[in-house]
Amino acid sequence: MCGIVGYVGKRDCAGVLISALSKLEYRGYDSAGIAVFENGIVKTEKSKGRLADLSAKMKKEGTPQGTVGIGHTRWATHGEPSDTNSHPHRGGDHVTVVHNGIIENYKEIKSELIAQGRSFVSETDTEVVAQLLDSNYKGDPLAAIAKTLSQVRGSFALGILFHDIPDTVYAVRRESPLIVGVGEGESFIASDVPAILKYTRQYYLLEHDEIAVLDQNGVKFFTLDAQPVSKELLTADWDMDAAEKQGYEHFMLKEIHEQPEAIKKTVIPRIENGLPSLSECGITHENIKDFRNIYIVACGTAMHAGMVGKYVIEKIARVPVIVDIASEFRYRDPLIGKGDLIIIISQSGETADSLAAMRLAKERGAKTLAVVNAKGSSIAREADMLIYTHAGPEIAVASTKAYMVQIAVMYLFAFELALAKGQIDEAECRRLTSLLLEMPERIDTILARKDELKAISQTLLDAESLLYIGRGLDSALSMEGSLKLKEISYIHSESYAAGELKHGTISLIHEGMPVIAVDTQKALHEKTVSNIKECKARGAKTIVVCGDSYQPESDVADFCFRLPETDDLLMPMPAVVPLQLIAYYTAVLRGNDVDKPRNLAKSVTVE
Ligand code: AGP
């Protein structure tokens, strides 16, 4: 996620901005910049890289001198990490802006502004909103902000300097968080509390479509129709570590709750007129419709996302998909070659085995598509085609929101491929795409029921081993549920295709052994229930995650978590959330270091 800061007061503004931005580094970023009023002129310094790189650049080229300005750390969404794409962005002669979030209709607005004769230097949606603000500015900043917000769609927070109103910072938000800090004779804007804790613990929460005006006389708040707003002054009682978790006990829990927003940021910019549009990723119907085989190669959770991709791509695009663990793929002299596609899925974009697998596939003549979260990472840089996920930085070692947006990308790609191959028509593609867009809201309803899952976790604490079972997409999901539990609770578990149990593994079932059954695929429901009954009849304690049209009888489920139903194809997205939360609460209840589990690293950059 990007980070916004702003300062009005008597201190050296550049120093305050850099210090405040350093407290937002946990959000992850790939470039940074500041804009400061220096003798009434807005001076902007920005660069790709870390804050240290920006500071070094300013030390060499001169640091803007002043006591009022704005700053930004960028987590690239539109446009690669680069000096030009870094914030702050200038709009015409009157405006400089920093932005966190997504302007969904930036392409349409950009076209209109270009038609009006405006030119752009960056690929960002932020520059579009800066230019729009400038075009709306006729001397009244509140009116210009209100007009602009009536024209843009999306979730965003903006810090704004109007060049002819020196020593004043304006801020406005819609969904993306923004706070306004107040100290002795000074005030701040920031994306998050940690940025201001060094200077003050007192702050206001800016509400949706509210404007803040910070000047040397203090802070005022207005509605979009310029009505003054009085607000409650809050006091941050968090320490720095808690503040970075925004009040959640662990980064993992925070990231599980960020999944709806992550899906929006990943999916919405890739949909045009109700259909997937991956052209910005180098993907067109023409260049994907003729692949002979598709290989999906990754590690761990990313490979599990590939398993979901396999089922979805084969089901609707009717192209053979081979999913492989990267460390196996690269040493089994794979049959991949010209005419094949390899999809490498990786949150970090630096996993050694996955990078090596991609290079091997490229040597064999295959086309490469990377699905990566970390901007500018090795895998991202070397792929022929690239779909960034926009989950923001994933701090917890156990991957949750990255997995969620990886499967969201699998759906987008599968829908695009199926349409390109004529396996589905536009109407069906629109239907599936609209179901995908419903996911954030569905997941929010499940997150609201997290206490039910905490109660289920209580029953697992003393288990020596568990089974996760399912069929079809539920089998792919049970793989991810099992890994989540193992890696943070340290309880052994195994995922097993439900139909395969009777061929040996069912001998493991003993009295009280927990079996978590994922039963969301209506087409396979009867078979899955039979398998659950087989386990229960042998003494298993059964926990069933199923659709809400099914109420398991007592001889099927000891515990049950029922999900709002959608098309079978899309059920993995809501269904994985209870599995993530069961793993999380089990680990918490066992007193484990949830965010940094023993023996694990966030990115495995060695073989
Ligand atoms: C999953 O919770 C783990 N963090 C691990 O399996 C991870 O998914 C795997 O190491 C792949 O990492 P990558 O996505 O960064 O390539």
XYZ file of C-alpha atoms and ligand atoms in Angstrom:
623
model
C 0.000 0.000 0.000
C 1.177 3.559 -0.596
C 1.853 5.890 2.319
C 0.863 9.556 2.545
C 2.206 12.164 4.987
C 1.910 15.942 5.233
C 3.151 18.623 7.627
C 2.324 22.211 8.545
C 4.281 23.841 11.367
C 7.639 25.364 12.232
C 10.016 22.430 11.886
C 12.205 21.512 8.899
C 9.464 19.987 6.786
C 11.657 17.698 4.679
C 13.094 16.086 7.807
C 9.644 15.579 9.329
C 8.272 14.082 6.098
C 11.145 11.607 5.710
C 10.901 10.615 9.369
C 7.136 10.144 9.134
C 7.444 8.139 5.907
C 10.012 5.866 7.546
C 7.297 4.783 9.990
C 5.170 3.687 7.024
C 7.905 1.549 5.456
C 6.183 -1.570 6.823
C 3.505 -0.984 4.168
C 6.082 -1.776 1.553
C 7.104 0.590 -1.218
C 9.310 0.898 -4.256
C 9.744 4.676 -4.530
C 9.327 7.844 -2.451
C 9.069 11.592 -2.775
C 8.287 14.909 -1.079
C 6.993 18.321 -2.126
C 7.723 21.376 0.079
C 6.805 25.057 -0.177
C 10.181 26.805 -0.422
C 9.782 30.605 -0.433
C 6.281 30.161 -1.810
C 7.361 27.807 -4.596
C 6.569 24.042 -4.515
C 9.867 22.123 -4.707
C 9.492 18.372 -5.457
C 12.127 15.679 -4.947
C 11.305 12.037 -5.692
C 13.010 8.829 -6.751
C 12.634 5.108 -7.258
C 14.070 3.065 -4.403
C 14.170 3.486 -0.658
C 13.845 6.558 1.527
C 17.603 6.402 2.004
C 18.013 6.784 -1.768
C 15.746 9.840 -1.732
C 17.641 11.367 1.191
C 20.956 10.743 -0.562
C 19.610 12.355 -3.742
C 18.456 15.441 -1.802
C 21.753 15.643 0.053
C 23.518 15.696 -3.301
C 21.103 17.937 -5.213
C 19.713 20.061 -2.384
C 16.927 19.487 0.111
C 13.806 21.648 -0.193
C 13.765 24.226 2.639
C 10.413 25.021 4.196
C 7.947 24.169 6.934
C 4.960 22.961 4.889
C 4.698 20.020 2.490
C 3.565 16.520 1.617
C 5.337 13.185 1.162
C 4.679 9.722 -0.223
C 5.919 6.148 -0.403
C 4.637 4.340 -3.493
C 3.625 0.679 -3.803
C 3.270 0.535 -7.588
C -0.090 -0.381 -9.041
C -0.343 1.545 -12.301
C 3.071 1.789 -13.923
C 6.370 0.251 -12.973
C 8.473 1.612 -10.110
C 10.385 4.562 -11.593
C 11.396 8.163 -10.833
C 8.713 9.418 -13.232
C 5.931 7.316 -11.719
C 6.916 8.254 -8.158
C 4.757 10.688 -6.214
C 4.207 13.621 -5.680
C 2.638 14.318 -9.073
C 2.095 17.779 -10.504
C -1.113 18.833 -12.264
C -0.678 21.812 -14.574
C 0.416 25.060 -12.891
C -1.617 24.934 -9.737
C -1.571 21.516 -8.056
C 0.752 18.899 -6.555
C -0.721 15.635 -5.232
C 0.169 12.477 -3.310
C -2.297 9.585 -3.494
C -3.041 6.209 -1.921
C -5.634 3.974 -3.550
C -7.070 3.400 -7.022
C -8.844 5.777 -9.392
C -10.933 3.172 -11.226
C -12.016 5.426 -14.109
C -8.633 7.075 -14.629
C -8.365 5.864 -18.236
C -11.584 7.595 -19.300
C -10.621 10.815 -17.490
C -7.117 10.734 -18.957
C -8.548 10.458 -22.469
C -10.822 13.450 -21.855
C -7.951 15.552 -20.453
C -5.710 14.642 -23.383
C -8.512 15.682 -25.729
C -8.508 19.026 -23.881
C -4.832 19.378 -24.748
C -3.230 18.196 -21.536
C -0.170 15.968 -21.666
C 1.070 13.382 -19.179
C 4.548 12.253 -18.173
C 3.683 9.155 -16.081
C 1.600 5.976 -16.347
C -0.118 6.642 -13.030
C -3.736 7.240 -12.131
C -2.424 9.802 -9.632
C -1.195 12.182 -12.317
C -4.656 11.987 -13.838
C -6.293 13.160 -10.614
C -3.671 15.915 -10.251
C -4.404 17.179 -13.760
C -8.158 16.932 -13.144
C -7.829 18.954 -9.943
C -5.843 21.547 -11.860
C -8.475 21.721 -14.586
C -11.181 22.207 -11.932
C -9.234 24.817 -9.946
C -10.542 28.358 -10.475
C -9.164 29.820 -7.243
C -11.403 27.947 -4.767
C -9.619 24.789 -3.523
C -12.673 23.335 -1.752
C -14.760 23.721 -4.906
C -12.010 22.176 -7.036
C -11.739 19.188 -4.695
C -15.514 18.721 -4.586
C -15.828 18.901 -8.385
C -13.006 16.395 -8.802
C -14.532 13.938 -6.349
C -17.785 14.103 -8.272
C -15.926 12.941 -11.364
C -13.676 10.135 -10.086
C -14.581 6.595 -9.002
C -12.479 4.457 -6.714
C -10.993 4.240 -3.258
C -8.373 6.876 -2.500
C -6.801 9.335 -0.085
C -5.186 12.512 -1.389
C -2.730 15.061 0.025
C -2.840 18.258 -2.026
C -0.835 21.484 -2.364
C -2.365 24.404 -4.296
C 0.635 26.336 -5.529
C -0.936 29.764 -5.019
C -1.936 28.953 -1.410
C 1.434 28.458 0.241
C 1.775 27.088 3.771
C -1.468 25.150 3.501
C -2.051 21.396 3.032
C -5.385 20.006 1.860
C -6.473 16.388 2.310
C -9.499 14.339 1.286
C -10.352 10.630 1.368
C -12.788 8.091 0.034
C -12.236 4.568 1.554
C -8.423 4.675 1.809
C -7.607 5.694 5.389
C -6.205 9.116 6.329
C -5.699 10.706 9.730
C -5.032 14.321 10.740
C -2.595 14.723 13.623
C -2.417 17.825 15.801
C 0.483 18.951 17.993
C 1.713 22.213 19.532
C 1.531 24.736 16.708
C 1.788 22.015 14.077
C -0.423 19.538 12.244
C 0.002 16.424 10.120
C -1.776 14.188 7.634
C -0.842 10.505 7.445
C -2.102 7.214 6.052
C -1.606 5.605 9.426
C -0.936 6.418 13.074
C 2.719 5.251 13.239
C 3.763 8.168 11.030
C 2.853 10.817 13.645
C 3.590 9.056 16.948
C 7.030 10.688 17.200
C 5.346 14.130 17.257
C 1.878 13.658 18.694
C -0.641 11.058 19.818
C -3.639 13.271 19.112
C -5.428 12.896 15.829
C -8.692 13.095 13.951
C -10.043 10.354 11.664
C -10.950 11.841 8.309
C -14.280 10.441 7.158
C -15.364 9.590 3.619
C -15.614 12.635 1.349
C -14.419 14.973 4.092
C -11.833 17.673 3.352
C -9.171 18.722 5.862
C -7.423 22.108 5.608
C -4.186 22.428 7.587
C -2.504 25.829 7.906
C -0.482 27.755 10.480
C -3.705 28.589 12.360
C -4.613 24.936 12.861
C -6.930 22.417 11.225
C -10.436 22.787 9.794
C -12.755 20.169 8.283
C -15.392 20.603 5.597
C -17.932 18.542 3.695
C -17.784 18.509 -0.097
C -20.339 21.333 -0.142
C -17.984 23.408 2.014
C -19.957 23.029 5.237
C -17.715 23.102 8.360
C -17.497 19.816 10.279
C -16.629 19.419 13.953
C -14.861 16.198 14.873
C -13.821 14.186 17.929
C -10.126 14.395 18.813
C -8.707 10.934 19.450
C -5.600 9.834 21.337
C -3.456 6.988 20.019
C -2.642 4.652 22.888
C -0.870 2.187 20.612
C 2.840 1.525 20.718
C 4.627 1.551 17.375
C 4.394 -2.175 16.823
C 0.645 -2.258 17.526
C 0.123 0.785 15.341
C 1.711 -0.938 12.338
C -0.847 -3.717 12.830
C -3.633 -1.109 12.918
C -4.973 -2.626 16.118
C -4.920 -6.261 14.987
C -3.020 -8.634 17.280
C -0.963 -10.012 14.379
C -0.096 -9.003 10.844
C -1.638 -12.297 9.696
C -5.049 -11.354 11.109
C -4.730 -7.868 9.626
C -3.859 -9.348 6.225
C -6.759 -11.828 6.376
C -9.016 -8.815 6.871
C -7.346 -6.924 4.025
C -8.431 -9.585 1.535
C -11.607 -7.821 0.312
C -9.631 -4.630 -0.419
C -6.798 -6.615 -2.010
C -9.259 -8.313 -4.366
C -10.740 -4.934 -5.367
C -7.293 -3.460 -6.076
C -6.237 -6.503 -8.072
C -9.409 -7.180 -10.027
C -11.205 -3.877 -10.664
C -8.435 -2.235 -12.787
C -8.439 -5.386 -14.962
C -12.126 -5.210 -15.877
C -13.498 -3.006 -18.659
C -17.191 -2.896 -19.562
C -17.822 -5.982 -17.444
C -15.196 -8.166 -19.114
C -11.621 -9.075 -18.086
C -9.034 -6.828 -19.711
C -5.412 -7.952 -19.246
C -3.959 -5.971 -22.130
C -1.831 -3.845 -19.756
C -0.213 -7.159 -18.704
C 0.783 -7.996 -22.262
C -2.095 -10.448 -22.644
C -4.435 -10.371 -25.645
C -6.870 -12.941 -27.009
C -4.535 -13.365 -29.951
C -1.437 -14.198 -27.931
C -3.010 -16.661 -25.493
C -5.661 -18.555 -27.472
C -3.355 -21.143 -29.102
C -1.274 -22.497 -26.226
C -0.953 -26.284 -26.417
C -0.430 -26.885 -22.679
C -0.328 -24.593 -19.682
C 2.088 -25.319 -16.847
C 1.507 -23.626 -13.504
C 4.663 -23.833 -11.422
C 5.181 -22.413 -7.937
C 5.946 -23.297 -4.317
C 3.848 -23.697 -1.201
C 0.739 -21.593 -1.030
C 1.407 -20.145 -4.476
C 1.326 -23.680 -5.875
C -2.005 -24.224 -4.146
C -3.324 -21.144 -5.919
C -2.120 -22.822 -9.096
C -4.181 -25.895 -8.234
C -7.312 -23.721 -8.146
C -6.171 -22.221 -11.444
C -5.859 -25.706 -12.952
C -9.438 -26.664 -12.134
C -10.859 -23.350 -13.347
C -8.830 -23.127 -16.583
C -9.520 -26.733 -17.559
C -13.188 -26.427 -16.651
C -13.998 -23.352 -18.726
C -11.150 -22.892 -21.210
C -10.648 -26.628 -21.913
C -6.833 -26.336 -22.093
C -4.679 -28.991 -20.377
C -3.015 -27.597 -17.238
C -0.079 -29.255 -15.482
C 0.593 -27.949 -11.973
C 4.010 -28.618 -10.542
C 6.057 -27.799 -7.463
C 8.938 -25.668 -8.769
C 11.639 -27.722 -7.057
C 10.314 -30.850 -8.810
C 9.612 -29.243 -12.180
C 13.130 -28.012 -12.709
C 14.715 -31.439 -12.143
C 12.343 -33.750 -13.970
C 13.413 -32.748 -17.483
C 9.877 -31.500 -18.171
C 8.235 -31.902 -21.574
C 7.513 -28.182 -21.805
C 8.460 -26.484 -25.054
C 7.497 -24.087 -27.847
C 3.759 -23.556 -27.981
C 3.379 -24.064 -24.229
C 2.798 -21.424 -21.545
C 4.256 -21.522 -18.070
C 2.559 -19.461 -15.351
C 4.854 -18.737 -12.418
C 2.974 -17.652 -9.293
C 5.001 -15.965 -6.559
C 4.189 -13.420 -3.842
C 7.806 -12.370 -3.350
C 8.878 -12.797 -6.964
C 12.233 -13.987 -5.603
C 11.661 -17.684 -4.793
C 14.742 -19.416 -6.136
C 13.042 -22.600 -7.341
C 10.259 -20.676 -9.080
C 12.712 -18.309 -10.783
C 14.813 -21.257 -11.950
C 11.727 -23.039 -13.255
C 10.763 -19.999 -15.293
C 14.269 -19.745 -16.777
C 14.237 -23.452 -17.689
C 10.854 -23.097 -19.396
C 12.111 -20.070 -21.321
C 15.174 -22.042 -22.471
C 12.798 -24.759 -23.741
C 10.920 -22.197 -25.857
C 7.802 -21.743 -23.729
C 6.140 -18.385 -23.169
C 6.282 -17.152 -19.566
C 3.575 -15.393 -17.549
C 4.365 -14.244 -14.004
C 1.727 -13.585 -11.330
C 3.676 -11.609 -8.725
C 2.938 -9.322 -5.773
C 6.329 -7.678 -5.230
C 6.820 -4.992 -7.864
C 10.079 -5.040 -9.790
C 11.106 -8.451 -8.376
C 13.300 -10.883 -10.318
C 10.468 -13.089 -11.567
C 8.453 -10.009 -12.539
C 11.348 -8.571 -14.510
C 12.161 -11.720 -16.489
C 8.669 -12.859 -17.548
C 7.298 -12.297 -21.063
C 3.898 -11.347 -19.612
C 3.239 -10.027 -16.115
C 0.137 -9.747 -13.955
C 0.863 -7.931 -10.704
C -1.345 -8.780 -7.767
C -2.095 -5.713 -5.643
C -2.314 -7.248 -2.188
C 0.122 -4.736 -0.765
C 3.037 -5.969 1.319
C 2.410 -9.294 3.048
C 4.332 -9.186 6.327
C 3.145 -12.422 7.950
C 5.128 -15.442 6.781
C 1.924 -17.421 6.320
C 0.440 -16.204 3.073
C -3.262 -15.272 3.075
C -4.155 -12.136 1.089
C -1.494 -12.927 -1.525
C -3.060 -16.358 -2.030
C -6.499 -14.795 -2.337
C -5.462 -12.393 -5.078
C -3.425 -15.093 -6.819
C -6.585 -17.152 -7.276
C -8.457 -13.991 -8.266
C -5.915 -13.569 -11.088
C -6.360 -17.231 -12.019
C -10.073 -16.536 -12.518
C -9.417 -13.408 -14.603
C -6.942 -15.289 -16.790
C -9.239 -18.331 -17.135
C -12.210 -16.152 -18.144
C -10.096 -14.261 -20.697
C -8.656 -17.502 -22.109
C -12.048 -19.202 -22.308
C -13.477 -16.184 -24.142
C -10.457 -16.031 -26.467
C -10.938 -19.698 -27.361
C -14.669 -19.339 -27.838
C -15.351 -21.823 -25.040
C -17.681 -19.273 -23.402
C -19.547 -16.351 -24.921
C -19.469 -12.757 -23.731
C -22.663 -13.178 -21.712
C -21.199 -16.084 -19.717
C -17.925 -14.208 -19.308
C -19.807 -11.217 -17.950
C -21.730 -13.451 -15.567
C -18.582 -15.062 -14.200
C -16.807 -11.693 -13.982
C -19.700 -10.177 -12.040
C -19.558 -13.119 -9.604
C -15.855 -12.403 -9.105
C -16.678 -8.771 -8.301
C -19.072 -9.949 -5.573
C -16.269 -11.674 -3.683
C -15.088 -8.763 -1.481
C -18.539 -8.306 0.007
C -19.038 -12.056 0.502
C -15.708 -12.331 2.277
C -16.608 -9.402 4.544
C -19.681 -11.325 5.749
C -17.477 -14.313 6.617
C -14.923 -12.175 8.446
C -17.744 -10.839 10.603
C -18.319 -14.405 11.871
C -14.718 -15.029 12.926
C -15.741 -15.919 16.502
C -17.461 -19.070 15.191
C -14.109 -20.162 13.801
C -12.289 -19.299 16.996
C -14.676 -21.688 18.782
C -13.917 -24.449 16.275
C -10.177 -23.876 16.776
C -10.589 -24.563 20.488
C -11.482 -28.175 19.578
C -8.216 -28.704 17.681
C -5.694 -27.617 20.294
C -4.722 -31.074 21.510
C -4.879 -32.827 18.160
C -1.748 -34.728 17.154
C -2.741 -34.800 13.506
C -5.632 -33.754 11.279
C -6.934 -34.604 7.849
C -8.292 -32.037 5.402
C -10.452 -33.626 2.716
C -12.411 -32.491 -0.318
C -13.135 -33.239 -3.948
C -12.369 -31.156 -7.042
C -11.830 -27.496 -6.144
C -12.470 -28.444 -2.512
C -9.483 -30.791 -2.733
C -7.299 -27.935 -3.991
C -8.553 -25.801 -1.113
C -7.911 -28.499 1.473
C -4.247 -28.427 0.435
C -4.041 -24.762 1.393
C -6.001 -25.260 4.615
C -3.632 -28.016 5.683
C -0.500 -25.991 4.983
C -1.825 -22.944 6.840
C -2.514 -25.047 9.929
C 0.838 -26.843 9.844
C 3.055 -23.829 9.297
C 1.734 -21.719 12.189
C 0.157 -24.130 14.721
C 2.859 -26.825 14.308
C 0.120 -29.492 14.372
C 0.658 -32.103 11.689
C -2.053 -32.278 9.050
C -2.460 -33.774 5.621
C -4.816 -32.903 2.806
C -6.289 -35.853 0.963
C -8.631 -36.257 -1.967
C -11.805 -37.428 -0.226
C -12.457 -40.154 -2.769
C -8.987 -41.599 -2.235
C -9.250 -42.097 1.548
C -10.549 -45.646 1.276
C -7.384 -46.660 -0.592
C -5.273 -46.644 2.590
C -5.191 -43.357 4.468
C -8.520 -43.957 6.206
C -6.632 -46.403 8.423
C -5.273 -43.319 10.217
C -8.702 -42.364 11.507
C -9.011 -42.949 15.235
C -11.478 -41.870 17.907
C -11.581 -38.095 18.124
C -9.227 -37.431 15.210
C -10.269 -34.110 13.639
C -11.194 -34.240 9.945
C -11.887 -30.894 8.278
C -14.042 -31.495 5.219
C -14.495 -28.860 2.531
C -17.826 -29.497 0.817
C -18.694 -26.507 -1.361
C -18.965 -28.158 -4.781
C -22.654 -28.911 -5.281
C -21.809 -31.215 -8.197
C -19.754 -33.411 -5.835
C -21.750 -32.893 -2.637
C -23.299 -36.336 -2.286
C -19.950 -38.065 -2.829
C -18.200 -35.801 -0.355
C -20.858 -36.398 2.293
C -20.391 -40.149 1.869
C -16.651 -39.735 2.475
C -17.278 -37.602 5.570
C -19.641 -40.255 6.917
C -16.939 -42.896 6.339
C -14.626 -40.876 8.584
C -17.248 -40.144 11.200
C -18.280 -43.793 11.368
C -14.693 -44.562 12.375
C -14.605 -42.056 15.214
C -13.441 -38.879 13.500
C -14.443 -35.472 14.887
C -15.761 -33.854 11.704
C -15.701 -30.142 10.908
C -17.578 -29.346 7.697
C -17.159 -26.139 5.666
C -20.079 -26.104 3.232
C -22.580 -23.987 1.346
C -25.556 -22.580 3.238
C -28.106 -24.626 1.285
C -26.852 -27.704 3.186
C -27.429 -28.357 6.894
C -25.309 -31.397 7.772
C -27.046 -34.054 9.837
C -25.582 -35.154 13.190
C -24.022 -38.257 11.607
C -22.048 -36.009 9.248
C -20.774 -32.962 11.146
C -19.754 -32.363 14.724
C -19.076 -28.759 13.775
C -20.167 -26.862 10.694
C -19.400 -23.501 9.080
C -21.892 -22.654 6.334
C -20.948 -20.186 3.600
C -23.071 -17.901 1.407
C -23.272 -19.863 -1.843
C -22.273 -18.778 -5.340
C -21.336 -20.650 -8.511
C -19.267 -23.763 -7.611
C -16.422 -22.322 -9.669
C -16.068 -19.252 -7.419
C -16.498 -20.973 -4.032
C -12.749 -21.278 -3.270
C -12.513 -17.550 -2.521
C -15.047 -17.438 0.340
C -14.257 -21.016 1.416
C -10.555 -20.434 2.097
C -11.279 -17.721 4.698
C -12.592 -20.097 7.397
C -9.594 -22.367 6.773
C -7.231 -19.395 7.234
C -8.967 -18.296 10.431
C -9.081 -21.827 11.890
C -5.312 -22.063 11.365
C -4.776 -18.568 12.803
C -6.820 -19.049 15.979
C -5.390 -22.528 16.591
C -1.868 -21.089 16.441
C -2.797 -18.152 18.691
C -4.441 -20.464 21.229
C -1.295 -22.593 21.223
C 0.753 -19.491 22.018
C 2.838 -19.594 18.839
C 4.613 -16.687 17.100
C 1.959 -16.471 14.402
C 3.661 -13.885 12.176
C 7.110 -15.454 12.371
C 6.665 -19.243 12.696
C 9.735 -21.302 13.620
C 12.014 -22.522 10.806
C 10.278 -20.375 8.154
C 11.279 -17.324 6.074
C 8.935 -15.092 4.154
C 10.812 -15.537 0.924
C 12.870 -18.644 0.146
C 15.562 -17.197 -2.076
C 17.765 -20.268 -1.777
C 17.207 -23.771 -3.167
C 2.820 -19.967 2.534
O 2.074 -19.549 3.657
C 4.316 -19.844 2.742
N 4.673 -18.541 3.100
C 5.104 -20.406 1.574
O 4.569 -21.660 1.239
C 5.099 -19.538 0.305
O 3.810 -19.555 -0.279
C 6.116 -20.140 -0.684
O 7.386 -20.078 -0.089
C 6.150 -19.393 -2.028
O 6.568 -18.081 -1.819
P 6.373 -17.026 -3.029
O 4.913 -16.930 -3.256
O 6.978 -15.750 -2.523
O 7.085 -17.568 -4.223
